[in-house]
Structure formats: structure tokens, C-alpha cells
mmCIF file of C-alpha atoms and ligand atoms in Angstrom:
data_model
loop_
_atom_site.group_PDB
_atom_site.id
_atom_site.type_symbol
_atom_site.label_atom_id
_atom_site.label_comp_id
_atom_site.label_asym_id
_atom_site.label_seq_id
_atom_site.Cartn_x
_atom_site.Cartn_y
_atom_site.Cartn_z
ATOM 1 C CA MET A 1 -14.462 16.753 -25.397
ATOM 2 C CA ALA A 2 -14.933 19.706 -22.154
ATOM 3 C CA LEU A 3 -17.345 18.576 -20.038
ATOM 4 C CA PRO A 4 -19.855 21.579 -19.180
ATOM 5 C CA MET A 5 -19.691 24.385 -16.870
ATOM 6 C CA ARG A 6 -20.799 24.143 -13.226
ATOM 7 C CA VAL A 7 -20.471 27.460 -12.215
ATOM 8 C CA LEU A 8 -20.684 29.180 -9.007
ATOM 9 C CA VAL A 9 -21.760 32.383 -7.905
ATOM 10 C CA THR A 10 -20.304 33.530 -4.657
ATOM 11 C CA GLY A 11 -22.238 36.751 -4.235
ATOM 12 C CA GLY A 12 -24.760 35.349 -6.283
ATOM 13 C CA SER A 13 -27.847 37.152 -3.543
ATOM 14 C CA GLY A 14 -26.131 40.420 -3.764
ATOM 15 C CA LEU A 15 -26.872 43.125 -6.585
ATOM 16 C CA VAL A 16 -24.965 41.747 -9.387
ATOM 17 C CA GLY A 17 -24.828 38.433 -8.424
ATOM 18 C CA LYS A 18 -29.261 38.449 -9.157
ATOM 19 C CA ALA A 19 -28.566 39.858 -12.465
ATOM 20 C CA ILE A 20 -26.634 37.209 -13.680
ATOM 21 C CA GLU A 21 -28.826 35.045 -12.340
ATOM 22 C CA HIS A 22 -31.417 37.065 -14.204
ATOM 23 C CA VAL A 23 -29.417 36.776 -17.989
ATOM 24 C CA VAL A 24 -28.713 33.251 -17.434
ATOM 25 C CA GLN A 25 -32.750 32.463 -16.455
ATOM 26 C CA GLN A 26 -34.228 34.789 -18.879
ATOM 27 C CA GLU A 27 -32.057 35.754 -21.304
ATOM 28 C CA GLY A 28 -31.245 32.857 -22.429
ATOM 29 C CA GLY A 29 -27.905 32.788 -20.532
ATOM 30 C CA LYS A 30 -26.742 28.942 -20.046
ATOM 31 C CA LEU A 31 -26.033 26.047 -22.698
ATOM 32 C CA ASP A 32 -27.449 22.938 -22.676
ATOM 33 C CA GLY A 33 -25.679 20.459 -19.506
ATOM 34 C CA GLU A 34 -24.779 23.964 -17.646
ATOM 35 C CA GLU A 35 -25.048 24.363 -13.484
ATOM 36 C CA TRP A 36 -25.618 27.569 -12.328
ATOM 37 C CA ILE A 37 -25.259 27.510 -8.538
ATOM 38 C CA PHE A 38 -25.815 31.137 -6.600
ATOM 39 C CA LEU A 39 -24.625 31.645 -3.220
ATOM 40 C CA SER A 40 -25.471 33.976 0.010
ATOM 41 C CA SER A 41 -23.311 34.311 2.939
ATOM 42 C CA LYS A 42 -26.568 32.182 4.647
ATOM 43 C CA GLN A 43 -25.050 29.003 2.873
ATOM 44 C CA ALA A 44 -21.608 29.920 3.267
ATOM 45 C CA ASP A 45 -19.814 32.825 5.604
ATOM 46 C CA LEU A 46 -16.726 32.521 3.332
ATOM 47 C CA VAL A 47 -14.742 34.851 5.690
ATOM 48 C CA ASP A 48 -14.512 31.444 7.455
ATOM 49 C CA VAL A 49 -12.456 29.010 5.531
ATOM 50 C CA GLU A 50 -13.389 26.232 6.322
ATOM 51 C CA GLN A 51 -17.195 27.594 5.852
ATOM 52 C CA THR A 52 -15.653 27.983 2.307
ATOM 53 C CA ARG A 53 -14.064 24.739 2.227
ATOM 54 C CA ALA A 54 -17.275 22.914 3.432
ATOM 55 C CA VAL A 55 -19.532 25.141 0.325
ATOM 56 C CA PHE A 56 -17.029 24.078 -2.308
ATOM 57 C CA GLU A 57 -16.892 20.456 -1.758
ATOM 58 C CA LYS A 58 -20.847 20.581 -1.401
ATOM 59 C CA TYR A 59 -20.960 21.827 -5.213
ATOM 60 C CA ARG A 60 -18.106 20.441 -7.162
ATOM 61 C CA PRO A 61 -18.053 23.781 -9.373
ATOM 62 C CA THR A 62 -15.589 23.875 -12.099
ATOM 63 C CA HIS A 63 -15.990 27.657 -13.229
ATOM 64 C CA VAL A 64 -16.308 30.594 -10.333
ATOM 65 C CA ILE A 65 -17.598 34.135 -10.812
ATOM 66 C CA HIS A 66 -16.127 35.500 -7.399
ATOM 67 C CA LEU A 67 -18.723 38.443 -6.093
ATOM 68 C CA ALA A 68 -18.877 38.398 -2.537
ATOM 69 C CA ALA A 69 -17.721 41.018 -0.723
ATOM 70 C CA LYS A 70 -17.919 43.008 2.469
ATOM 71 C CA VAL A 71 -19.250 45.872 0.023
ATOM 72 C CA GLY A 72 -20.914 49.929 0.718
ATOM 73 C CA GLY A 73 -21.342 53.489 -0.305
ATOM 74 C CA LEU A 74 -18.379 56.077 0.481
ATOM 75 C CA TYR A 75 -20.391 57.013 3.852
ATOM 76 C CA LEU A 76 -20.277 53.070 5.061
ATOM 77 C CA HIS A 77 -16.510 52.896 4.271
ATOM 78 C CA MET A 78 -15.542 55.792 6.066
ATOM 79 C CA ARG A 79 -16.727 54.828 9.286
ATOM 80 C CA GLU A 80 -15.338 51.111 9.144
ATOM 81 C CA ASN A 81 -11.913 50.412 6.569
ATOM 82 C CA LEU A 82 -10.364 48.319 8.920
ATOM 83 C CA GLN A 83 -13.284 46.034 8.093
ATOM 84 C CA PHE A 84 -13.505 46.479 5.155
ATOM 85 C CA LEU A 85 -10.159 44.875 4.764
ATOM 86 C CA ARG A 86 -10.116 42.174 6.807
ATOM 87 C CA ASP A 87 -13.084 41.005 5.372
ATOM 88 C CA ASN A 88 -12.011 40.874 2.083
ATOM 89 C CA ILE A 89 -8.684 40.052 2.284
ATOM 90 C CA LYS A 90 -10.104 36.572 4.005
ATOM 91 C CA ILE A 91 -12.887 36.214 1.787
ATOM 92 C CA ASN A 92 -10.715 37.129 -1.273
ATOM 93 C CA ASP A 93 -8.096 34.217 0.298
ATOM 94 C CA ASN A 94 -10.265 31.961 1.422
ATOM 95 C CA VAL A 95 -11.804 31.591 -2.871
ATOM 96 C CA LEU A 96 -8.819 32.015 -4.377
ATOM 97 C CA HIS A 97 -7.098 29.784 -2.614
ATOM 98 C CA THR A 98 -10.353 26.508 -2.476
ATOM 99 C CA ALA A 99 -11.141 27.234 -5.248
ATOM 100 C CA HIS A 100 -6.951 26.486 -6.581
ATOM 101 C CA GLU A 101 -7.193 23.434 -3.408
ATOM 102 C CA SER A 102 -10.444 21.775 -5.391
ATOM 103 C CA GLY A 103 -9.421 22.254 -9.114
ATOM 104 C CA VAL A 104 -11.293 25.704 -10.469
ATOM 105 C CA THR A 105 -10.005 26.128 -13.791
ATOM 106 C CA LYS A 106 -11.046 29.688 -14.172
ATOM 107 C CA VAL A 107 -12.425 31.598 -12.211
ATOM 108 C CA VAL A 108 -13.074 35.598 -12.482
ATOM 109 C CA SER A 109 -13.730 38.287 -9.496
ATOM 110 C CA CYS A 110 -14.998 41.638 -9.155
ATOM 111 C CA LEU A 111 -12.446 44.773 -7.937
ATOM 112 C CA SER A 112 -14.032 48.146 -8.672
ATOM 113 C CA SER A 113 -12.890 51.364 -10.259
ATOM 114 C CA CYS A 114 -12.397 52.940 -6.625
ATOM 115 C CA ILE A 115 -9.453 50.229 -6.337
ATOM 116 C CA PHE A 116 -7.139 53.429 -9.321
ATOM 117 C CA PRO A 117 -4.642 55.357 -7.404
ATOM 118 C CA ASP A 118 -5.664 58.319 -6.602
ATOM 119 C CA LYS A 119 -3.564 61.325 -7.800
ATOM 120 C CA THR A 120 -3.057 60.053 -11.477
ATOM 121 C CA THR A 121 -3.214 60.662 -14.081
ATOM 122 C CA TYR A 122 -7.132 60.296 -16.871
ATOM 123 C CA PRO A 123 -8.541 57.864 -18.398
ATOM 124 C CA ILE A 124 -7.599 55.208 -15.841
ATOM 125 C CA ASP A 125 -6.525 51.925 -17.771
ATOM 126 C CA GLU A 126 -6.199 47.716 -16.117
ATOM 127 C CA THR A 127 -2.277 48.900 -16.190
ATOM 128 C CA MET A 128 -2.429 51.449 -13.441
ATOM 129 C CA ILE A 129 -4.029 49.864 -10.341
ATOM 130 C CA HIS A 130 -0.861 50.003 -8.444
ATOM 131 C CA ASN A 131 0.570 52.994 -9.728
ATOM 132 C CA GLY A 132 -0.352 54.968 -5.961
ATOM 133 C CA SER A 133 -2.397 55.162 -2.943
ATOM 134 C CA PRO A 134 -6.196 54.850 -3.580
ATOM 135 C CA HIS A 135 -8.499 57.448 -2.893
ATOM 136 C CA ASP A 136 -9.007 57.832 1.572
ATOM 137 C CA SER A 137 -11.939 57.505 1.990
ATOM 138 C CA ASN A 138 -12.074 53.741 0.881
ATOM 139 C CA PHE A 139 -8.392 52.583 1.279
ATOM 140 C CA GLY A 140 -8.799 49.472 3.079
ATOM 141 C CA TYR A 141 -11.297 48.039 1.103
ATOM 142 C CA SER A 142 -9.353 48.871 -2.603
ATOM 143 C CA HIS A 143 -5.991 47.782 -0.679
ATOM 144 C CA ALA A 144 -7.746 44.876 -0.201
ATOM 145 C CA LYS A 145 -9.136 44.748 -3.173
ATOM 146 C CA ARG A 146 -6.268 45.494 -5.396
ATOM 147 C CA MET A 147 -5.020 42.103 -3.572
ATOM 148 C CA ILE A 148 -6.904 40.029 -6.032
ATOM 149 C CA ASP A 149 -5.141 41.294 -9.034
ATOM 150 C CA VAL A 150 -1.507 40.322 -7.310
ATOM 151 C CA GLN A 151 -2.963 36.755 -5.903
ATOM 152 C CA ASN A 152 -4.413 36.504 -9.926
ATOM 153 C CA ARG A 153 -0.996 36.551 -11.215
ATOM 154 C CA ALA A 154 0.930 34.812 -8.588
ATOM 155 C CA TYR A 155 -1.787 31.622 -9.554
ATOM 156 C CA SER A 156 -0.371 31.647 -12.948
ATOM 157 C CA GLN A 157 2.741 32.355 -12.211
ATOM 158 C CA GLN A 158 2.639 28.971 -9.946
ATOM 159 C CA TYR A 159 -0.069 27.307 -11.304
ATOM 160 C CA GLY A 160 -0.572 28.464 -14.229
ATOM 161 C CA HIS A 161 -4.135 28.612 -13.459
ATOM 162 C CA CYS A 162 -6.924 31.050 -15.549
ATOM 163 C CA TYR A 163 -8.049 33.484 -12.486
ATOM 164 C CA THR A 164 -9.243 37.129 -13.772
ATOM 165 C CA ALA A 165 -11.101 39.574 -12.934
ATOM 166 C CA VAL A 166 -12.972 42.539 -13.978
ATOM 167 C CA ILE A 167 -13.112 46.266 -12.943
ATOM 168 C CA PRO A 168 -16.789 47.736 -13.424
ATOM 169 C CA THR A 169 -17.226 51.228 -12.326
ATOM 170 C CA ASN A 170 -20.225 52.129 -10.074
ATOM 171 C CA VAL A 171 -23.192 49.070 -10.471
ATOM 172 C CA PHE A 172 -26.896 50.098 -9.684
ATOM 173 C CA GLY A 173 -29.137 48.192 -10.199
ATOM 174 C CA PRO A 174 -32.281 46.276 -8.815
ATOM 175 C CA HIS A 175 -32.065 43.478 -5.820
ATOM 176 C CA ASP A 176 -29.586 46.431 -5.353
ATOM 177 C CA ASN A 177 -28.720 47.686 -1.422
ATOM 178 C CA PHE A 178 -31.499 51.369 -0.663
ATOM 179 C CA ASN A 179 -30.656 51.503 2.464
ATOM 180 C CA ILE A 180 -29.903 55.592 2.917
ATOM 181 C CA GLU A 181 -27.009 55.721 5.678
ATOM 182 C CA ASN A 182 -25.195 52.446 3.953
ATOM 183 C CA GLY A 183 -25.780 52.787 0.673
ATOM 184 C CA HIS A 184 -24.332 53.246 -2.923
ATOM 185 C CA VAL A 185 -25.011 56.446 -4.902
ATOM 186 C CA LEU A 186 -28.139 55.888 -6.836
ATOM 187 C CA SER A 187 -29.056 53.684 -4.801
ATOM 188 C CA ALA A 188 -29.327 56.033 -1.277
ATOM 189 C CA LEU A 189 -31.062 58.685 -3.134
ATOM 190 C CA ILE A 190 -33.968 56.824 -5.071
ATOM 191 C CA ASN A 191 -34.658 55.702 -1.984
ATOM 192 C CA LYS A 192 -34.622 59.833 -0.642
ATOM 193 C CA THR A 193 -35.866 60.470 -3.218
ATOM 194 C CA TYR A 194 -39.845 58.516 -2.545
ATOM 195 C CA LYS A 195 -39.524 59.218 1.559
ATOM 196 C CA ALA A 196 -38.951 62.800 0.477
ATOM 197 C CA LYS A 197 -42.696 62.590 -2.353
ATOM 198 C CA LYS A 198 -44.408 60.480 0.111
ATOM 199 C CA GLU A 199 -43.298 62.497 2.657
ATOM 200 C CA GLY A 200 -43.153 65.896 1.496
ATOM 201 C CA THR A 201 -39.974 67.355 2.462
ATOM 202 C CA PRO A 202 -37.176 68.402 0.485
ATOM 203 C CA LEU A 203 -34.332 66.080 -0.560
ATOM 204 C CA THR A 204 -30.606 66.436 0.870
ATOM 205 C CA VAL A 205 -28.418 64.702 -0.820
ATOM 206 C CA CYS A 206 -25.268 64.725 0.069
ATOM 207 C CA GLY A 207 -22.674 66.645 -0.221
ATOM 208 C CA SER A 208 -21.727 68.969 -3.693
ATOM 209 C CA GLY A 209 -22.995 67.263 -6.126
ATOM 210 C CA ALA A 210 -20.154 67.775 -8.365
ATOM 211 C CA PRO A 211 -18.323 63.951 -8.685
ATOM 212 C CA LYS A 212 -18.166 62.680 -11.385
ATOM 213 C CA ARG A 213 -19.414 59.242 -11.819
ATOM 214 C CA GLN A 214 -19.607 56.388 -14.588
ATOM 215 C CA PHE A 215 -22.539 54.068 -13.122
ATOM 216 C CA VAL A 216 -23.315 50.910 -15.489
ATOM 217 C CA TYR A 217 -26.097 49.273 -15.474
ATOM 218 C CA SER A 218 -26.304 45.595 -13.414
ATOM 219 C CA LEU A 219 -27.743 43.681 -16.163
ATOM 220 C CA ASP A 220 -25.014 45.026 -18.422
ATOM 221 C CA LEU A 221 -22.387 43.735 -15.994
ATOM 222 C CA ALA A 222 -24.392 40.822 -15.735
ATOM 223 C CA ARG A 223 -23.896 39.630 -19.718
ATOM 224 C CA LEU A 224 -20.657 41.141 -19.306
ATOM 225 C CA ILE A 225 -18.820 39.083 -16.729
ATOM 226 C CA ILE A 226 -20.790 36.306 -18.414
ATOM 227 C CA TRP A 227 -18.211 37.195 -21.788
ATOM 228 C CA VAL A 228 -15.800 36.660 -19.710
ATOM 229 C CA LEU A 229 -16.601 33.920 -18.327
ATOM 230 C CA ARG A 230 -16.553 32.260 -21.088
ATOM 231 C CA GLU A 231 -14.607 33.932 -23.979
ATOM 232 C CA TYR A 232 -11.831 36.045 -22.215
ATOM 233 C CA GLU A 233 -8.157 34.287 -21.681
ATOM 234 C CA GLU A 234 -5.746 37.127 -20.171
ATOM 235 C CA VAL A 235 -5.439 36.581 -16.431
ATOM 236 C CA ALA A 236 -4.502 40.455 -16.450
ATOM 237 C CA PRO A 237 -7.986 42.762 -15.860
ATOM 238 C CA ILE A 238 -11.023 44.236 -17.579
ATOM 239 C CA ILE A 239 -12.549 47.836 -17.011
ATOM 240 C CA LEU A 240 -15.835 47.077 -17.322
ATOM 241 C CA SER A 241 -17.537 50.625 -17.862
ATOM 242 C CA VAL A 242 -19.745 52.771 -19.922
ATOM 243 C CA GLY A 243 -17.097 55.305 -22.090
ATOM 244 C CA GLU A 244 -15.591 58.328 -20.395
ATOM 245 C CA GLU A 245 -17.732 60.622 -22.471
ATOM 246 C CA ASP A 246 -20.752 58.910 -20.290
ATOM 247 C CA GLU A 247 -19.710 60.218 -16.849
ATOM 248 C CA ILE A 248 -22.510 62.740 -15.618
ATOM 249 C CA SER A 249 -22.532 64.734 -12.786
ATOM 250 C CA ILE A 250 -23.297 63.405 -8.283
ATOM 251 C CA LYS A 251 -26.417 66.395 -9.857
ATOM 252 C CA GLU A 252 -27.096 64.965 -13.398
ATOM 253 C CA ALA A 253 -27.950 61.701 -11.581
ATOM 254 C CA VAL A 254 -30.014 63.547 -9.261
ATOM 255 C CA ASP A 255 -31.577 65.086 -12.337
ATOM 256 C CA MET A 256 -32.495 61.624 -13.725
ATOM 257 C CA ILE A 257 -34.028 60.075 -10.551
ATOM 258 C CA THR A 258 -36.076 62.639 -9.841
ATOM 259 C CA LYS A 259 -37.754 62.951 -13.226
ATOM 260 C CA ALA A 260 -37.506 59.160 -13.450
ATOM 261 C CA VAL A 261 -39.491 59.200 -9.614
ATOM 262 C CA ASP A 262 -41.716 62.456 -10.514
ATOM 263 C CA PHE A 263 -39.728 63.802 -7.919
ATOM 264 C CA LYS A 264 -40.766 67.837 -7.751
ATOM 265 C CA GLY A 265 -39.886 69.307 -4.304
ATOM 266 C CA GLU A 266 -37.208 71.460 -2.719
ATOM 267 C CA ILE A 267 -33.324 69.468 -3.765
ATOM 268 C CA ASN A 268 -30.632 70.825 -1.049
ATOM 269 C CA PHE A 269 -26.823 69.811 -1.585
ATOM 270 C CA ASP A 270 -25.555 68.953 2.042
ATOM 271 C CA THR A 271 -21.836 70.373 1.663
ATOM 272 C CA THR A 272 -21.105 69.132 5.032
ATOM 273 C CA MET A 273 -20.809 65.342 3.537
ATOM 274 C CA SER A 274 -17.681 64.807 1.639
ATOM 275 C CA ASP A 275 -17.465 64.333 -1.659
ATOM 276 C CA GLY A 276 -15.374 61.802 -1.238
ATOM 277 C CA GLN A 277 -13.568 60.566 -4.641
ATOM 278 C CA MET A 278 -13.589 63.809 -7.537
ATOM 279 C CA LYS A 279 -13.554 61.466 -9.816
ATOM 280 C CA LYS A 280 -12.165 57.768 -11.098
ATOM 281 C CA THR A 281 -12.177 58.207 -14.585
ATOM 282 C CA ALA A 282 -12.137 54.686 -16.474
ATOM 283 C CA SER A 283 -11.170 54.131 -20.026
ATOM 284 C CA ASN A 284 -13.361 51.028 -21.676
ATOM 285 C CA ALA A 285 -10.977 51.396 -24.487
ATOM 286 C CA LYS A 286 -9.652 47.295 -24.157
ATOM 287 C CA LEU A 287 -13.486 46.706 -23.308
ATOM 288 C CA ARG A 288 -14.280 48.505 -27.001
ATOM 289 C CA ARG A 289 -11.319 46.381 -28.872
ATOM 290 C CA LEU A 290 -12.620 42.927 -28.022
ATOM 291 C CA LEU A 291 -16.362 44.121 -27.942
ATOM 292 C CA PRO A 292 -16.756 46.382 -30.328
ATOM 293 C CA ASN A 293 -20.689 46.016 -30.775
ATOM 294 C CA PHE A 294 -21.165 45.562 -27.119
ATOM 295 C CA SER A 295 -23.989 48.271 -26.198
ATOM 296 C CA PHE A 296 -24.978 49.116 -22.883
ATOM 297 C CA THR A 297 -28.944 50.124 -21.343
ATOM 298 C CA PRO A 298 -29.098 54.660 -22.094
ATOM 299 C CA LEU A 299 -28.742 55.286 -18.654
ATOM 300 C CA ASN A 300 -32.210 57.638 -17.961
ATOM 301 C CA GLU A 301 -34.584 53.820 -18.541
ATOM 302 C CA ALA A 302 -31.784 51.511 -16.886
ATOM 303 C CA ILE A 303 -32.726 54.741 -13.728
ATOM 304 C CA LYS A 304 -36.288 54.736 -14.860
ATOM 305 C CA MET A 305 -36.163 50.629 -14.753
ATOM 306 C CA THR A 306 -34.086 51.000 -11.244
ATOM 307 C CA CYS A 307 -36.822 53.486 -9.670
ATOM 308 C CA ASP A 308 -39.474 51.535 -10.984
ATOM 309 C CA TRP A 309 -38.298 47.981 -9.481
ATOM 310 C CA PHE A 310 -37.551 49.576 -6.279
ATOM 311 C CA GLU A 311 -41.365 51.251 -5.707
ATOM 312 C CA THR A 312 -42.977 47.293 -6.942
ATOM 313 C CA ASN A 313 -40.562 45.678 -4.811
ATOM 314 C CA TYR A 314 -40.484 47.963 -1.360
ATOM 315 C CA LYS A 315 -41.658 45.581 0.875
ATOM 316 C CA ASN A 316 -38.803 43.204 0.358
ATOM 317 C CA ALA A 317 -36.118 45.670 -1.200
ATOM 318 C CA ARG A 318 -32.695 46.686 1.210
ATOM 319 C CA THR A 319 -33.647 48.884 3.221
HETATM 320 P P1 NAP B 401 -24.691 43.649 -2.652
HETATM 321 O O1 NAP B 401 -25.481 43.467 -3.447
HETATM 322 O O2 NAP B 401 -24.124 44.059 -1.253
HETATM 323 O O3 NAP B 401 -23.476 41.626 -2.776
HETATM 324 C C1 NAP B 401 -23.115 41.379 -1.806
HETATM 325 C C2 NAP B 401 -22.689 40.398 -1.910
HETATM 326 O O4 NAP B 401 -21.695 39.542 -1.700
HETATM 327 C C3 NAP B 401 -24.170 39.243 -1.589
HETATM 328 O O5 NAP B 401 -23.953 38.241 -2.092
HETATM 329 C C4 NAP B 401 -23.710 38.499 0.151
HETATM 330 O O6 NAP B 401 -24.824 37.990 0.514
HETATM 331 C C5 NAP B 401 -22.216 38.658 -0.470
HETATM 332 N N1 NAP B 401 -21.709 38.543 0.764
HETATM 333 C C6 NAP B 401 -20.725 39.808 2.353
HETATM 334 N N2 NAP B 401 -20.608 39.225 2.522
HETATM 335 C C7 NAP B 401 -20.108 38.191 2.525
HETATM 336 C C8 NAP B 401 -19.488 37.406 2.900
HETATM 337 N N3 NAP B 401 -19.384 36.792 4.575
HETATM 338 N N4 NAP B 401 -19.912 35.588 2.601
HETATM 339 C C9 NAP B 401 -20.795 34.778 1.485
HETATM 340 N N5 NAP B 401 -20.561 36.270 1.356
HETATM 341 C C10 NAP B 401 -20.965 37.498 1.611
HETATM 342 O O7 NAP B 401 -22.902 43.974 -3.903
HETATM 343 P P2 NAP B 401 -22.503 43.802 -5.842
HETATM 344 O O8 NAP B 401 -22.522 45.772 -5.659
HETATM 345 O O9 NAP B 401 -23.687 42.764 -5.975
HETATM 346 O O10 NAP B 401 -21.244 43.446 -5.329
HETATM 347 C C11 NAP B 401 -20.604 42.146 -5.796
HETATM 348 C C12 NAP B 401 -19.342 42.457 -6.449
HETATM 349 O O11 NAP B 401 -19.134 43.954 -7.267
HETATM 350 C C13 NAP B 401 -18.060 42.731 -4.902
HETATM 351 O O12 NAP B 401 -17.339 42.839 -5.553
HETATM 352 C C14 NAP B 401 -18.501 44.562 -5.276
HETATM 353 O O13 NAP B 401 -17.038 44.565 -4.626
HETATM 354 C C15 NAP B 401 -18.010 44.941 -6.820
HETATM 355 N N6 NAP B 401 -18.191 46.021 -6.982
HETATM 356 C C16 NAP B 401 -19.816 46.649 -6.628
HETATM 357 C C17 NAP B 401 -19.434 47.687 -7.046
HETATM 358 C C18 NAP B 401 -21.060 48.539 -7.157
HETATM 359 O O14 NAP B 401 -21.013 50.104 -6.870
HETATM 360 N N7 NAP B 401 -21.745 48.053 -6.229
HETATM 361 C C19 NAP B 401 -19.023 48.716 -8.341
HETATM 362 C C20 NAP B 401 -17.286 47.846 -8.043
HETATM 363 C C21 NAP B 401 -17.328 46.467 -8.070
HETATM 364 P P3 NAP B 401 -25.764 37.626 1.738
HETATM 365 O O15 NAP B 401 -26.749 38.948 1.328
HETATM 366 O O16 NAP B 401 -26.260 37.175 1.056
HETATM 367 O O17 NAP B 401 -25.207 38.143 2.726
HETATM 368 O O1 GFB B 402 -21.970 55.174 -4.466
HETATM 369 P P1 GFB B 402 -21.226 56.202 -3.944
HETATM 370 O O2 GFB B 402 -21.494 56.179 -2.242
HETATM 371 O O3 GFB B 402 -19.425 55.657 -3.593
HETATM 372 O O4 GFB B 402 -20.472 57.945 -4.370
HETATM 373 P P2 GFB B 402 -18.235 56.120 -4.271
HETATM 374 C C1 GFB B 402 -20.234 58.694 -3.216
HETATM 375 C C2 GFB B 402 -20.448 59.971 -4.255
HETATM 376 O O5 GFB B 402 -21.967 60.446 -3.522
HETATM 377 C C3 GFB B 402 -20.322 61.224 -2.988
HETATM 378 C C4 GFB B 402 -23.140 61.260 -3.622
HETATM 379 O O6 GFB B 402 -19.894 62.448 -4.445
HETATM 380 C C5 GFB B 402 -21.530 61.587 -2.785
HETATM 381 O O7 GFB B 402 -20.823 62.727 -2.264
HETATM 382 N N1 GFB B 402 -23.351 61.589 -3.187
HETATM 383 C C6 GFB B 402 -24.800 62.208 -2.959
HETATM 384 C C7 GFB B 402 -23.902 60.769 -1.753
HETATM 385 N N2 GFB B 402 -25.560 61.774 -2.166
HETATM 386 C C8 GFB B 402 -25.628 60.385 -1.435
HETATM 387 C C9 GFB B 402 -26.118 59.764 -0.996
HETATM 388 O O8 GFB B 402 -27.549 60.034 -0.410
HETATM 389 N N3 GFB B 402 -25.874 58.369 -0.679
HETATM 390 C C10 GFB B 402 -24.429 58.425 -1.454
HETATM 391 N N4 GFB B 402 -22.892 57.038 -0.665
HETATM 392 N N5 GFB B 402 -23.607 58.727 -1.664
HETATM 393 C C11 GFB B 402 -16.922 53.500 -4.028
HETATM 394 C C12 GFB B 402 -16.753 53.237 -3.289
HETATM 395 O O9 GFB B 402 -16.837 54.799 -3.837
HETATM 396 O O10 GFB B 402 -16.715 53.729 -5.659
HETATM 397 C C13 GFB B 402 -17.808 51.587 -2.578
HETATM 398 O O11 GFB B 402 -16.760 53.571 -1.926
HETATM 399 C C14 GFB B 402 -17.526 50.678 -4.945
HETATM 400 O O12 GFB B 402 -16.882 51.204 -2.409
HETATM 401 C C15 GFB B 402 -18.057 51.755 -5.625
HETATM 402 O O13 GFB B 402 -16.175 50.836 -4.931
HETATM 403 C C16 GFB B 402 -17.360 51.823 -7.169
HETATM 404 O O14 GFB B 402 -18.464 56.371 -6.177
HETATM 405 O O15 GFB B 402 -17.670 57.433 -3.675
#
């Protein structure tokens, strides 16, 4: 009989890692005998191969959920494409190869829907990752992430490993990075809205508000990633997202946040700032086929819970 899993979650202190920890510890996501280890960069800088080997040696995982990455919103990407490329190439190679060397049975890594080709037909699906250049704003991160899919295929071909990847769309939730300059759109806007309400100043939204995004709540994503770890047996990646019909504009997201925060002040759109990719509509048909009964938290409820979490945890939140 197979031994219980010992799961190492890289990036365990981040938005998605904390959500997985919550599902494992609070929602009965952990089976008898299993051990789950949630790593932060304080325990090991995964850019460094020796530190990566040491942490795998210490915990001897049988399974890995690989989330650790240099992560940020559109405007951080536009400033630091090179650093996103270099850090993420190193982190991914160190984690995947150390997993191989230490006999890890399964790795689930995390790609992102921003890595798909910019000029494409819609909806985008899992077969289209390498079909053309990604959007210019985040080409460094995107190329590094695309290589995970190439690496997974190569580990399967050469060693028969089941190292696979998930492709989430835009994620948000408790424990997000709420930094106004570097965060993703929802977390940055939640922080800005609270600030504007407190200070009685206008809320400034970057760009036109017209771009569209599919937002997935971190707790829903965590439940799905655990399902992938337990049940999904393909090396080819799977998109984990709400459906195409749930794609909304940034302007609609702003409306949901201002309602949740009860902000009634002036709202400006700074059209001197980049809109980034206008849309990257992804299909969740594969997920629906394999897991037809999964239900996503309604977006307005998930945004409200995230705003409430931010207010309650303001002192310790990443701002
Ligand atoms: P996050 O909140 O910024 O967390 C990033 C995690 O990676 C943290 O635990 C961080 O550790 C760790 N990390 C960063 N650099 C590291 C290093 N050099 N060595 C070791 N650990 C390091 O990001 P997230 O949103 O949870 O992202 C998780 C995964 O989802 C990433 O692979 C990301 O690319 C992917 N993803 C995110 C989104 C999104 O919208 N957020 C969308 C699609 C895909 P410390 O905090 O301890 O430094
Ligand atoms: O989440 P985000 O930064 O990244 O969203 P992407 C950018 C969109 O939100 C643009 C608008 O259309 C911005 O104009 N926006 C409005 C804002 N106000 C703000 C604000 O205050 N802050 C931010 N950040 N945006 C990301 C990739 O692209 O996709 C990430 O860069 C990640 O790496 C994510 O993979 C899934 O959605 O454009």
C-alpha cells in the first residue's frame, strides 16, 4: 500500500499557499497520516540550488505543490521583466530538478493565464501556450513560466515522472500582496479604496477600466489545486478558472470593491497608465469536464470577504 503523502508546498507563505494551508487545516483537506509543510523564502531561497537541496533533504517530500515565484502586478512586471525572467527560471529549475533527484512522485507547479499568446483566438485553452509571443508587459515572467510546461514534458519523456501544472487566471483573496505600487489589480484597488475612504480623497484607478479579467478566489483555487494533486494524472496542464461568462471589466471590479467598502467618493481613471493586456479569456472546459460539480464562490461575495479580511488584518497585511 502507498505510504501517506508528505507534501511540500513552496511559496507556502503567499496568497495561494496560505489558502491551501487553510483548506488543509480548516476544511478537512488533509487525510490521515499525511504531512503538509508550507515553506516561505525565509526557510530557503529557492533561487539558490544549495538551499533548495538542503530544504528537500530536510523534509524529504513525496509530493510537491510548487507555488514559489517572483510575483507581482502589471506595473511591477513592466519595470522588472529581466528579474522576473531570471529569478523564475532559477527557482523552477532548482525545484523541479531537486524534486527529481530526491525521488518526488508528483509535482504540481503553477503557470498563469498571462503566459498565453497575446495575438490569439478566444477562448484560450491549454493546448495554446506556445503558439505565439506573450503580451509585452510581462514577457520575462511568461517565458520563464512557459518553460515549466516544457520541463514537465521532458521529465515525463526521460524519466516517466508525473510533473504537471495548473493555469490559474487572476487570483485574489486573504493574504494577498496589497501593495499599491506592486500588487495585482484587486488587492491594490482594495488598499487604495480604503485609503481614499479614510482620507476623503478620490480613488484613482490605473488605466481606462476597459480591460477584462477572470478572477478566481484563492480559496476556490486552493481546493482545485488539492484536487489536482490527488486526482489529476496528466502531464499536460489544466486551466483553473471561472468560466468565460464570468469575465468582467476592471470598471465592474471597481464597482464591486467600492460597494464592499462602502466608498461613495469620486473615482478617476488615469488613462496615462497602461491598460496591459485587454483580455486573456480562458476556457475552463477541461476542468468542467473532469470536475463538473465544482462551484466557485460568487465574485461579489469573495471580494467582500477579501475586503473584510484586509480591514481586520490591516496591521499584518502585506502593504
Ligand atoms: P505571492 O503571494 O506573492 O507569494 C509568492 C510566494 O513565493 C511566497 O510564499 C514567497 O515567499 C515565495 N517566494 C518568492 N520568491 C522566493 C524565493 N526566491 N525562494 C523561495 N520562495 C520564494 O504569490 P501568489 O499569488 O501566491 O502566487 C503563487 C503562484 O501562483 C505563483 O507561482 C504565481 O506565479 C501563480 N499565479 C498567481 C496569480 C495571481 O494573480 N496572484 C495568477 C496566476 C498564477 P516569502 O513571502 O516568504 O518571501
Ligand atoms: O492584476 P494586474 O496588475 O495584472 O491587472 P494583469 C492589471 C489591470 O488592472 C490593467 C488595471 O488593466 C490595469 O490598468 N488596474 C487598475 C490596476 N488599477 C490598478 C491598480 O491599482 N493596480 C494594478 N496592478 N492594476 C498579470 C500578470 O497581468 O496577470 C501577473 O502581470 C499575473 O503576473 C496575473 O500572472 C494573472 O492581469 O494585467
